[in-house]
Short mmCIF file of C-alpha atoms in Angstrom, two decimals:
data_model
loop_
_atom_site.label_atom_id
_atom_site.label_comp_id
_atom_site.label_asym_id
_atom_site.label_seq_id
_atom_site.Cartn_x
_atom_site.Cartn_y
_atom_site.Cartn_z
CA MET A 12 37.00 116.64 202.53
CA SER A 13 35.24 114.37 200.02
CA PHE A 14 33.43 117.44 198.64
CA LEU A 15 36.76 119.23 198.09
CA LYS A 16 38.17 116.17 196.38
CA LYS A 17 35.22 116.11 194.01
CA LEU A 18 35.62 119.82 193.34
CA PHE A 19 39.39 120.06 192.92
CA GLY A 20 40.59 116.48 192.77
CA SER A 21 43.20 114.98 195.07
CA LYS A 22 46.87 115.95 194.89
CA SER A 23 47.76 112.56 193.41
CA GLU A 24 45.10 113.00 190.74
CA GLN A 25 46.42 116.47 189.88
CA GLU A 26 49.97 115.13 189.58
CA SER A 27 48.73 112.28 187.43
CA ASN A 28 46.90 114.69 185.13
CA GLN A 29 50.01 116.86 184.87
CA GLY A 30 52.05 113.81 183.98
CA ARG A 31 49.61 112.88 181.22
CA GLU A 32 49.72 116.44 179.87
CA ASN A 33 53.53 116.34 179.75
CA GLU A 34 53.41 112.99 177.99
CA SER A 35 50.93 114.29 175.40
CA ILE A 36 53.17 117.26 174.62
CA LEU A 37 55.98 114.83 173.86
CA ASP A 38 53.84 112.63 171.61
CA PRO A 39 54.74 114.41 168.32
CA PHE A 40 58.43 113.97 169.15
CA LYS A 41 58.03 110.30 170.04
CA GLU A 42 56.58 109.65 166.60
CA VAL A 43 59.73 110.89 164.84
CA PRO A 44 61.42 107.77 163.38
CA TRP A 45 64.96 108.89 164.27
CA MET A 46 64.17 110.07 167.81
CA THR A 47 66.61 108.99 170.54
CA GLU A 48 66.27 108.81 174.32
CA LEU A 49 68.90 111.51 174.69
CA ARG A 50 67.03 113.90 172.42
CA LEU A 51 63.64 113.10 173.94
CA GLY A 52 64.99 113.89 177.40
CA ASN A 53 66.37 117.20 176.18
CA ILE A 54 63.11 118.03 174.41
CA ALA A 55 61.30 117.47 177.71
CA VAL A 56 63.68 119.93 179.40
CA CYS A 57 63.10 122.49 176.64
CA LEU A 58 59.33 122.21 176.75
CA GLY A 59 59.33 122.39 180.53
CA ALA A 60 61.26 125.66 180.34
CA GLY A 61 59.04 127.17 177.64
CA TYR A 62 61.18 126.48 174.56
CA LYS A 63 59.64 124.77 171.54
CA PRO A 64 62.26 123.21 169.25
CA SER A 65 61.27 121.59 165.99
CA PRO A 66 60.40 117.87 166.06
CA SER A 67 62.22 117.43 162.76
CA LEU A 68 65.71 118.21 164.06
CA PRO A 69 68.22 115.50 163.14
CA THR A 70 69.64 113.41 165.95
CA GLU A 71 72.61 111.88 164.15
CA LEU A 72 75.13 114.72 164.15
CA GLU A 73 78.85 114.64 163.49
CA ARG A 74 80.33 115.10 166.93
CA GLN A 75 83.86 114.16 167.99
CA MET A 76 85.43 115.43 171.17
CA ARG A 77 88.59 117.47 170.83
CA PRO A 78 91.57 117.06 173.21
CA SER A 79 91.24 118.51 176.70
CA LEU A 80 94.36 120.61 176.14
CA GLU A 81 92.71 122.45 173.25
CA ILE A 82 89.64 123.15 175.38
CA ALA A 83 91.86 124.45 178.17
CA LYS A 84 93.79 126.70 175.80
CA ARG A 85 90.62 128.22 174.37
CA LEU A 86 89.34 128.92 177.88
CA ASN A 87 92.61 130.50 178.91
CA ALA A 88 92.86 132.50 175.69
CA ILE A 89 89.55 134.09 176.67
CA LYS A 90 90.88 134.59 180.19
CA ALA A 91 93.87 136.51 178.83
CA LEU A 92 91.64 138.74 176.70
CA VAL A 93 89.32 139.50 179.60
CA LEU A 94 92.25 140.38 181.87
CA TRP A 95 93.75 142.58 179.14
CA LEU A 96 90.61 144.68 178.88
CA MET A 97 89.06 144.51 182.33
CA VAL A 98 92.01 144.78 184.72
CA PRO A 99 93.94 148.08 184.88
CA GLU A 100 97.61 148.07 183.89
CA GLU A 101 98.66 149.18 187.36
CA ASN A 102 97.04 146.07 188.85
CA LEU A 103 98.28 143.59 186.26
CA GLY A 104 101.12 144.40 183.91
CA SER A 105 100.79 143.77 180.18
CA ASP A 106 104.05 141.81 180.17
CA GLU A 107 102.61 139.24 182.56
CA ILE A 108 99.55 138.65 180.38
CA LEU A 109 101.57 138.52 177.16
CA SER A 110 104.05 136.11 178.73
CA PHE A 111 101.16 133.83 179.74
CA ILE A 112 99.82 133.95 176.17
CA ASP A 113 103.17 133.28 174.50
CA ARG A 114 104.29 130.58 176.92
CA ASN A 115 101.10 128.60 176.35
CA GLY A 116 100.60 129.25 172.64
CA LEU A 117 97.23 130.87 173.27
CA LYS A 118 97.21 133.05 170.16
CA GLU A 119 96.57 129.87 168.18
CA PHE A 120 93.26 129.64 170.05
CA MET A 121 92.19 133.21 169.32
CA ILE A 122 90.52 134.38 166.15
CA GLU A 123 92.11 137.30 164.30
CA GLN A 124 89.73 139.84 165.81
CA GLU A 125 90.68 138.63 169.28
CA ARG A 126 94.41 138.76 168.59
CA ASN A 127 93.98 142.36 167.44
CA ILE A 128 92.65 143.25 170.89
CA LEU A 129 96.16 142.80 172.25
CA SER A 130 97.30 145.81 170.20
CA LEU A 131 94.56 148.03 171.64
CA ALA A 132 94.68 150.16 174.75
CA ARG A 133 93.89 148.21 177.91
CA ASP A 134 90.99 150.57 178.69
CA ASP A 135 89.28 150.55 175.27
CA GLU A 136 85.62 151.01 176.24
CA GLN A 137 84.05 149.82 172.98
CA THR A 138 86.00 146.57 173.03
CA ARG A 139 85.19 146.07 176.70
CA TYR A 140 81.52 146.04 175.78
CA LEU A 141 82.05 143.42 173.08
CA ILE A 142 84.18 141.18 175.29
CA GLY A 143 81.12 140.53 177.44
CA TRP A 144 79.96 137.88 174.96
CA LYS A 145 83.20 136.00 175.62
CA PHE A 146 82.00 135.51 179.19
CA GLU A 147 79.25 133.28 177.81
CA ASN A 148 81.76 131.28 175.76
CA ALA A 149 83.90 130.90 178.87
CA TRP A 150 81.04 129.52 180.99
CA SER A 151 80.62 126.39 178.85
CA LEU A 152 84.37 125.88 178.60
CA ALA A 153 84.85 126.29 182.35
CA TRP A 154 82.01 123.83 182.98
CA TYR A 155 84.14 121.18 181.32
CA PHE A 156 86.71 121.82 184.06
CA GLY A 157 84.31 121.71 186.99
CA TYR A 158 82.43 125.01 187.00
CA ASN A 159 78.64 125.19 187.33
CA GLU A 160 76.54 123.78 184.50
CA PRO A 161 75.64 126.48 181.95
CA GLU A 162 72.02 127.40 182.57
CA ILE A 163 69.35 127.83 179.92
CA THR A 164 67.33 130.95 180.80
CA GLY A 165 69.35 133.19 178.50
CA GLN A 166 70.31 135.56 181.31
CA MET A 167 73.84 136.91 180.93
CA MET A 168 76.33 135.76 183.50
CA SER A 169 77.47 138.23 186.13
CA GLY A 170 80.88 139.77 186.60
CA GLU A 171 81.16 137.85 189.85
CA GLN A 172 80.68 134.57 188.00
CA MET A 173 83.38 135.47 185.51
CA GLN A 174 85.73 136.40 188.34
CA GLU A 175 85.10 132.98 189.88
CA ILE A 176 86.00 131.28 186.59
CA LEU A 177 89.17 133.35 186.22
CA ARG A 178 90.19 132.67 189.80
CA ASP A 179 89.21 129.05 190.38
CA PHE A 180 88.53 127.32 187.05
CA SER A 181 91.35 128.42 184.78
CA CYS A 182 95.12 128.22 184.74
CA PRO A 183 97.04 130.65 187.02
CA LEU A 184 99.03 133.20 185.03
CA LYS A 185 102.37 131.94 186.27
CA ASP A 186 101.65 128.31 185.34
CA ASN A 187 101.56 126.28 182.16
CA VAL A 188 98.19 125.17 180.84
CA GLU A 189 99.55 121.74 179.98
CA ASP A 190 100.55 121.19 183.61
CA TRP A 191 97.33 122.70 184.95
CA ILE A 192 95.04 120.21 183.20
CA LYS A 193 96.94 117.24 184.63
CA ASN A 194 95.37 117.83 188.04
CA THR A 195 92.07 119.31 186.88
CA PRO A 196 88.98 117.07 186.71
CA THR A 197 86.99 117.11 183.49
CA LEU A 198 83.55 116.05 182.30
CA SER A 199 82.86 112.78 180.58
CA GLU A 200 82.17 112.83 176.86
CA GLU A 201 78.65 111.59 177.61
CA GLN A 202 77.92 114.60 179.84
CA LEU A 203 79.23 116.97 177.22
CA MET A 204 77.22 115.29 174.47
CA GLN A 205 74.02 115.61 176.50
CA ARG A 206 74.44 119.30 177.27
CA GLU A 207 75.51 120.17 173.74
CA ASP A 208 72.44 118.45 172.35
CA LEU A 209 70.24 120.38 174.77
CA PHE A 210 71.70 123.69 173.63
CA TYR A 211 71.34 122.59 170.01
CA CYS A 212 67.60 122.24 170.65
CA LEU A 213 67.44 125.53 172.56
CA HIS A 214 69.28 127.29 169.75
CA ASN A 215 66.75 125.98 167.25
CA ALA A 216 63.91 127.45 169.31
CA VAL A 217 65.79 130.75 169.53
CA ARG A 218 66.36 130.88 165.78
CA SER A 219 62.66 130.24 165.18
CA ALA A 220 61.77 133.05 167.59
CA GLN A 221 64.10 135.39 165.73
CA LEU A 222 61.99 134.66 162.65
CA GLY A 223 58.85 135.66 164.51
CA HIS A 224 57.58 132.35 165.85
CA GLN A 225 56.38 131.83 169.44
CA THR A 226 59.01 129.28 170.41
CA VAL A 227 60.69 130.79 173.48
CA PRO A 228 59.50 131.51 177.04
CA GLU A 229 57.44 134.59 177.77
CA GLY A 230 59.68 137.61 178.34
CA PHE A 231 62.62 136.01 176.52
CA ASP A 232 64.36 138.43 174.14
CA PRO A 233 65.25 136.46 170.98
CA ILE A 234 68.18 138.78 170.28
CA GLY A 235 69.65 139.53 173.70
CA ASN A 236 68.81 136.34 175.58
CA GLY A 237 69.09 134.43 172.33
CA GLY A 238 72.66 135.68 171.93
CA VAL A 239 73.52 134.15 175.29
CA ILE A 240 72.19 130.76 174.20
CA HIS A 241 74.10 131.11 170.92
CA GLU A 242 77.45 131.83 172.60
CA ARG A 243 77.14 129.05 175.17
CA ARG A 244 76.16 126.65 172.41
CA HIS A 245 79.15 127.79 170.32
CA SER A 246 81.59 126.60 172.97
CA LEU A 247 79.76 123.33 173.57
CA THR A 248 79.62 122.45 169.87
CA TRP A 249 83.24 123.53 169.34
CA MET A 250 84.36 121.15 172.10
CA LEU A 251 82.72 118.34 170.11
CA SER A 252 84.12 119.47 166.74
CA LYS A 253 87.59 117.96 166.70
CA GLY A 254 89.83 119.47 164.05
CA VAL A 255 87.44 122.35 163.33
CA SER A 256 88.43 125.95 164.03
CA TRP A 257 86.39 128.22 166.27
CA GLU A 258 85.18 130.27 163.31
CA GLU A 259 84.27 127.19 161.26
CA THR A 260 82.20 125.54 164.01
CA ASP A 261 78.88 124.39 162.55
CA LEU A 262 76.17 126.28 164.45
CA SER A 263 73.34 125.43 162.09
CA THR A 264 70.03 124.32 163.56
#
């Protein structure tokens, strides 16, 4: 046994060495004058997952949480668009979807391109393909209302996950969004701030990879998987951009 310890080291020694390696990787970030505990924790998560964000990213960002009702309306605006394109007319009438939209003022939480979808055929294949990115927006928004935390691998969410959000983490079509949020638990601002900052760092690593740098995990597609990170980050940052429209959300890194 003593021979094996000399050869390989004990388990506690290996764990100690790993801990020192992790600490050394963080050293350049610790030296940044404006580094915060929140950011350092998120950097550790990024590095552990194979992402390499820049140490020079600012930590003092303009973030102000918008009202829960606005977050709920954006989520349910996406829900209405997904139902319009993905559920056949014979299973869900157009009038029911349009009534849900009008009753809750959801067009105000759609961009022009999204509003135009409502004038298209319900089975428009090209638009169905594009709506898939809205799933990723919906994940972060639904997380605010109790759904699973948006993960960071860059893998697109499944249809089953989106069905779960539509069924269990959004307003029923016959109800009012304003009433729905009264009995729906939400995240704290602190939780939202932490996750948004993490995706800000991830997005920076993705952008660097899109420019040809080795800043993302092996096998990660900077365009496809990177698009997933981008869309989830869009929702998170929008939720913390009070008074800013969806299209004007600052997604710089």
